[in-house]
Amino acid sequence: MNHRTRILALAALLALAASCGQPQKPSTVGTTPEVERRVEQLLSQMTLAEKVGQMNQVSAGGPVSNYADALRAGQIGSILNEVDPGRINEYQRICVEESRLGIPLLVGRDVIHGFHTVFPIPLGLAATFDPALVEEGARVASVEATAQGIRWTFSPMLDIARDPRWGRIAEGSGEDTWLDARMGEAMVRGYQGAQWDATSMAACVKHFVGYGAAEGGRDYNSTFLTERQLRNVYLPPFEAAVRAGAMTLMTSFNDNDGVPSTGNRFVVKDVLRGEWGFDGLVVTDWDSMGEMIAHGFGADRKEVARQAIDAGVDMDMMTYGYISHLEELVRSGAVKQSAIDDAVRNILRVKIMLGLFENPYVDVEAAAPLQYAPAHLEAARRTAEESAVLLKNDGVLPLSADKVRTILVTGPMADAPHDQLGTWAFDGQKEHTVTPLQALRERFPGRVVYVPGLKYTREHKDRFDEVVAVARRADVVLAFLGEEAILSGEAHSLADLNLMGSQSELLAALRSAGKPVVATVMAGRPLTIERDLPNCGALLYAFHPGTMGGPALVNLIFGDATPSGKTPVTFLRTVGQVPLYYNHNMTGRPYNGETLLADIEPEAGQTSLGNTSYYLDYGAYPLFPFGYGLSYTSFAYSGIALDKGEYPVDGTVKVSFTLSNTGSRDGTEVAQLYVRDLVGSVTRPVRELKGFRRISLRAGESRTVEMELPVAELAFWGLDGVKKVEPGEFQLWVAGDSASGEPVSFIVR
Ligand code: GLC
């Protein structure tokens, strides 16, 4: 056998080993030899048409009969948007009992922040800085959804968002990579469960990747992220979720640097599959395969189907590109049979691991009592309490129930059961929502006067005589403002982030009544509320708080619960500051708060004014920084110390600090650990979150706390395109937000 023949034989052997479906790296989804045996055994029986059928996902809903023939023929591998357990059982019955191989369907749904019991929107979940609580909520969602036959959720959404004009900032965990990663891990654990059983719902990490960097904050718009930005900021949360065992990922709509994600071999095949060893399922976003034609990336549906399978995408959501063209592409040799087999392995692996072959059906009767179970509602309330962020308090909060007899409740969000649920709450029934008005009336019968002032958040009005007159007679005014649910979420970007309609005018009018005013804002994004702050004594920010938002907010306002939420995104002074986020680079001329327009004399002529990176009219500081949030008590950090001054690259930094509750009420602080790499082969952010801890202290209590930071967490992709820790000097903060605290230094050798 000559040399060339030997090489060819070796290559064939390697290909055979690879083609037998054994993941070449440790399985990220946790497969087993038994699962793999079953995958191979089933795959060996399948025709090409049946294989391609598994790669086809169809949006259902409506009469099952519409799909019965395709199901029997094995042309559908997954459905989404069917939630009725009886109809889901019928879909499964046709597949299992009437198709040739009896392969059950994978039934998916956007269970984004709760199924029937709706939790705060994911941006609010992030504001809790409480992964354990978020995991609990995801578990509740799984118990409710799987009981109805939904075994796949298109969540968590981990798109880093630094532009609040982008409506989908509501659906993610905000601007920070570390917080986003911790939230994603928590949701994956919650959805999938500690072990595989009938309540396990496959997570789907989305949108892979970079979607939140849409130019101009306009949804679906192009992104231009460098590989270094992808690797240092946008990819790590996805990798963390994959390492947490996420079963599936979804490709994103955007083209990044000219390449739509659904056809992007680099991110899907090279990074996700090659570097991370992901052996779960990759699904397109809704028709994102077909949209590659609009992008101008592929000429027709056949071409974009080829591009998607070539990139490593397993399942086609609603383009019908795979079902229409893959067989022909394989027969023509344009697509290898092995590519189809690999995709089908990933799909069968998920179905087998979910136990769908053993238990394809649900007990319809048993599903109903699980929905909105008291324990679920209680978890939703606790989460809504922790997700609210107190941005201002001149002392008016917490209210004392003894001292306020007449309570004026006003504002378009005071009794908005649908809007309070926020975006992507398809299955949250507004009849179950408890609004602030309902909660207040229940708690203070006969003492609540309700005058909306505005019927909905976009309403314009010139005068507020009626509500102001009532305010004059009340002891306190509770104004509930914000955004209707439709104003954030997919395809709902905004160019103006002020409170819409005449909400600000309503607040100003209420202030003129001369009584204490407490404003609560329920929104899907950080709005620009600087002009509203003077018109209220306190402002509580509740990212659409969900089903139990009313009781949660009333508990916070009356002190039964103490605010502990922190901003997961930067709050801008004006939309013109976009993008403004805490973990920015220093630049060569960092802004340090100097001169603004107001300080410039008329006809000042040419001066060397400023010369730093800022805006003459608004400066470059935010209204509220990332990680900010007040309590009803106060906290002080002291004695921040490191166990050493120098660390090896494989060492661990041990930080100790004393946190004191210096106020008169018990409270919980989110202590945040930030670092800065002072000099790198490329410029590095001025701060990066590398840890946080929720610490509850009684009034007057002090506690010394220790946190650990593996030096490895300081690694980044540098000039040489390699991820590593670069020795040198670092600064470290432990503080209550991203703009506070004094640094301590250490060296990495
Ligand atoms: C939508 C969204 C995606 C969602 C999918 C299915 O267009 O982009 O997040 O999971 O379609 O509803």
PDB file of N, CA, C and O in Angstrom, residues 639-663:
ATOM      1  N   GLY A 639     -12.569  47.744  54.790  1.00  0.00           N
ATOM      2  CA  GLY A 639     -11.578  46.689  54.997  1.00  0.00           C
ATOM      3  C   GLY A 639     -11.412  45.754  53.818  1.00  0.00           C
ATOM      4  O   GLY A 639     -11.171  44.566  53.992  1.00  0.00           O
ATOM      5  N   ILE A 640     -11.562  46.302  52.597  1.00  0.00           N
ATOM      6  CA  ILE A 640     -11.378  45.434  51.420  1.00  0.00           C
ATOM      7  C   ILE A 640      -9.908  45.042  51.334  1.00  0.00           C
ATOM      8  O   ILE A 640      -9.025  45.907  51.291  1.00  0.00           O
ATOM      9  N   ALA A 641      -9.636  43.746  51.377  1.00  0.00           N
ATOM     10  CA  ALA A 641      -8.238  43.301  51.389  1.00  0.00           C
ATOM     11  C   ALA A 641      -8.088  42.018  50.605  1.00  0.00           C
ATOM     12  O   ALA A 641      -9.015  41.204  50.550  1.00  0.00           O
ATOM     13  N   LEU A 642      -6.909  41.852  50.009  1.00  0.00           N
ATOM     14  CA  LEU A 642      -6.593  40.637  49.261  1.00  0.00           C
ATOM     15  C   LEU A 642      -5.655  39.792  50.099  1.00  0.00           C
ATOM     16  O   LEU A 642      -4.873  40.308  50.901  1.00  0.00           O
ATOM     17  N   ASP A 643      -5.716  38.486  49.881  1.00  0.00           N
ATOM     18  CA  ASP A 643      -4.862  37.618  50.702  1.00  0.00           C
ATOM     19  C   ASP A 643      -3.401  37.729  50.288  1.00  0.00           C
ATOM     20  O   ASP A 643      -2.505  37.433  51.071  1.00  0.00           O
ATOM     21  N   LYS A 644      -3.159  38.176  49.048  1.00  0.00           N
ATOM     22  CA  LYS A 644      -1.768  38.360  48.621  1.00  0.00           C
ATOM     23  C   LYS A 644      -1.680  39.594  47.723  1.00  0.00           C
ATOM     24  O   LYS A 644      -2.697  40.159  47.331  1.00  0.00           O
ATOM     25  N   GLY A 645      -0.432  39.935  47.377  1.00  0.00           N
ATOM     26  CA  GLY A 645      -0.283  41.063  46.466  1.00  0.00           C
ATOM     27  C   GLY A 645       0.007  40.591  45.056  1.00  0.00           C
ATOM     28  O   GLY A 645      -0.185  41.315  44.089  1.00  0.00           O
ATOM     29  N   GLU A 646       0.454  39.334  44.969  1.00  0.00           N
ATOM     30  CA  GLU A 646       0.822  38.783  43.671  1.00  0.00           C
ATOM     31  C   GLU A 646       0.221  37.391  43.506  1.00  0.00           C
ATOM     32  O   GLU A 646       0.099  36.645  44.483  1.00  0.00           O
ATOM     33  N   TYR A 647      -0.126  37.050  42.260  1.00  0.00           N
ATOM     34  CA  TYR A 647      -0.754  35.748  42.004  1.00  0.00           C
ATOM     35  C   TYR A 647      -0.201  35.152  40.722  1.00  0.00           C
ATOM     36  O   TYR A 647       0.052  35.888  39.756  1.00  0.00           O
ATOM     37  N   PRO A 648      -0.053  33.859  40.685  1.00  0.00           N
ATOM     38  CA  PRO A 648       0.314  33.192  39.427  1.00  0.00           C
ATOM     39  C   PRO A 648      -0.921  33.112  38.533  1.00  0.00           C
ATOM     40  O   PRO A 648      -2.047  33.252  39.029  1.00  0.00           O
ATOM     41  N   VAL A 649      -0.725  32.860  37.261  1.00  0.00           N
ATOM     42  CA  VAL A 649      -1.869  32.836  36.337  1.00  0.00           C
ATOM     43  C   VAL A 649      -2.853  31.722  36.680  1.00  0.00           C
ATOM     44  O   VAL A 649      -4.022  31.793  36.314  1.00  0.00           O
ATOM     45  N   ASP A 650      -2.406  30.725  37.414  1.00  0.00           N
ATOM     46  CA  ASP A 650      -3.341  29.646  37.803  1.00  0.00           C
ATOM     47  C   ASP A 650      -3.751  29.788  39.268  1.00  0.00           C
ATOM     48  O   ASP A 650      -4.247  28.836  39.876  1.00  0.00           O
ATOM     49  N   GLY A 651      -3.545  30.989  39.835  1.00  0.00           N
ATOM     50  CA  GLY A 651      -3.887  31.194  41.239  1.00  0.00           C
ATOM     51  C   GLY A 651      -5.327  31.614  41.435  1.00  0.00           C
ATOM     52  O   GLY A 651      -6.112  31.658  40.482  1.00  0.00           O
ATOM     53  N   THR A 652      -5.654  31.949  42.681  1.00  0.00           N
ATOM     54  CA  THR A 652      -7.000  32.421  43.038  1.00  0.00           C
ATOM     55  C   THR A 652      -6.876  33.622  43.963  1.00  0.00           C
ATOM     56  O   THR A 652      -6.185  33.547  44.982  1.00  0.00           O
ATOM     57  N   VAL A 653      -7.534  34.705  43.592  1.00  0.00           N
ATOM     58  CA  VAL A 653      -7.526  35.902  44.416  1.00  0.00           C
ATOM     59  C   VAL A 653      -8.595  35.746  45.496  1.00  0.00           C
ATOM     60  O   VAL A 653      -9.764  35.475  45.196  1.00  0.00           O
ATOM     61  N   LYS A 654      -8.194  35.856  46.749  1.00  0.00           N
ATOM     62  CA  LYS A 654      -9.159  35.797  47.848  1.00  0.00           C
ATOM     63  C   LYS A 654      -9.394  37.208  48.372  1.00  0.00           C
ATOM     64  O   LYS A 654      -8.470  37.890  48.797  1.00  0.00           O
ATOM     65  N   VAL A 655     -10.632  37.652  48.264  1.00  0.00           N
ATOM     66  CA  VAL A 655     -10.975  39.012  48.675  1.00  0.00           C
ATOM     67  C   VAL A 655     -11.780  38.944  49.959  1.00  0.00           C
ATOM     68  O   VAL A 655     -12.696  38.125  50.067  1.00  0.00           O
ATOM     69  N   SER A 656     -11.433  39.769  50.909  1.00  0.00           N
ATOM     70  CA  SER A 656     -12.310  39.865  52.089  1.00  0.00           C
ATOM     71  C   SER A 656     -12.700  41.321  52.287  1.00  0.00           C
ATOM     72  O   SER A 656     -11.936  42.231  51.944  1.00  0.00           O
ATOM     73  N   PHE A 657     -13.899  41.509  52.788  1.00  0.00           N
ATOM     74  CA  PHE A 657     -14.372  42.870  53.037  1.00  0.00           C
ATOM     75  C   PHE A 657     -15.449  42.816  54.112  1.00  0.00           C
ATOM     76  O   PHE A 657     -16.038  41.769  54.374  1.00  0.00           O
ATOM     77  N   THR A 658     -15.641  43.941  54.729  1.00  0.00           N
ATOM     78  CA  THR A 658     -16.704  44.021  55.738  1.00  0.00           C
ATOM     79  C   THR A 658     -17.850  44.848  55.163  1.00  0.00           C
ATOM     80  O   THR A 658     -17.625  45.940  54.642  1.00  0.00           O
ATOM     81  N   LEU A 659     -19.033  44.263  55.246  1.00  0.00           N
ATOM     82  CA  LEU A 659     -20.220  44.993  54.810  1.00  0.00           C
ATOM     83  C   LEU A 659     -21.034  45.319  56.057  1.00  0.00           C
ATOM     84  O   LEU A 659     -21.283  44.441  56.892  1.00  0.00           O
ATOM     85  N   SER A 660     -21.396  46.568  56.200  1.00  0.00           N
ATOM     86  CA  SER A 660     -22.176  46.981  57.375  1.00  0.00           C
ATOM     87  C   SER A 660     -23.514  47.544  56.954  1.00  0.00           C
ATOM     88  O   SER A 660     -23.595  48.306  55.982  1.00  0.00           O
ATOM     89  N   ASN A 661     -24.549  47.144  57.665  1.00  0.00           N
ATOM     90  CA  ASN A 661     -25.874  47.743  57.473  1.00  0.00           C
ATOM     91  C   ASN A 661     -25.928  48.942  58.407  1.00  0.00           C
ATOM     92  O   ASN A 661     -26.115  48.791  59.612  1.00  0.00           O
ATOM     93  N   THR A 662     -25.756  50.102  57.841  1.00  0.00           N
ATOM     94  CA  THR A 662     -25.623  51.307  58.672  1.00  0.00           C
ATOM     95  C   THR A 662     -26.968  52.011  58.870  1.00  0.00           C
ATOM     96  O   THR A 662     -27.017  53.125  59.368  1.00  0.00           O
ATOM     97  N   GLY A 663     -28.029  51.375  58.464  1.00  0.00           N
ATOM     98  CA  GLY A 663     -29.349  52.014  58.579  1.00  0.00           C
ATOM     99  C   GLY A 663     -30.171  51.404  59.684  1.00  0.00           C
ATOM    100  O   GLY A 663     -29.673  50.662  60.525  1.00  0.00           O
TER     101      GLY A 663
END
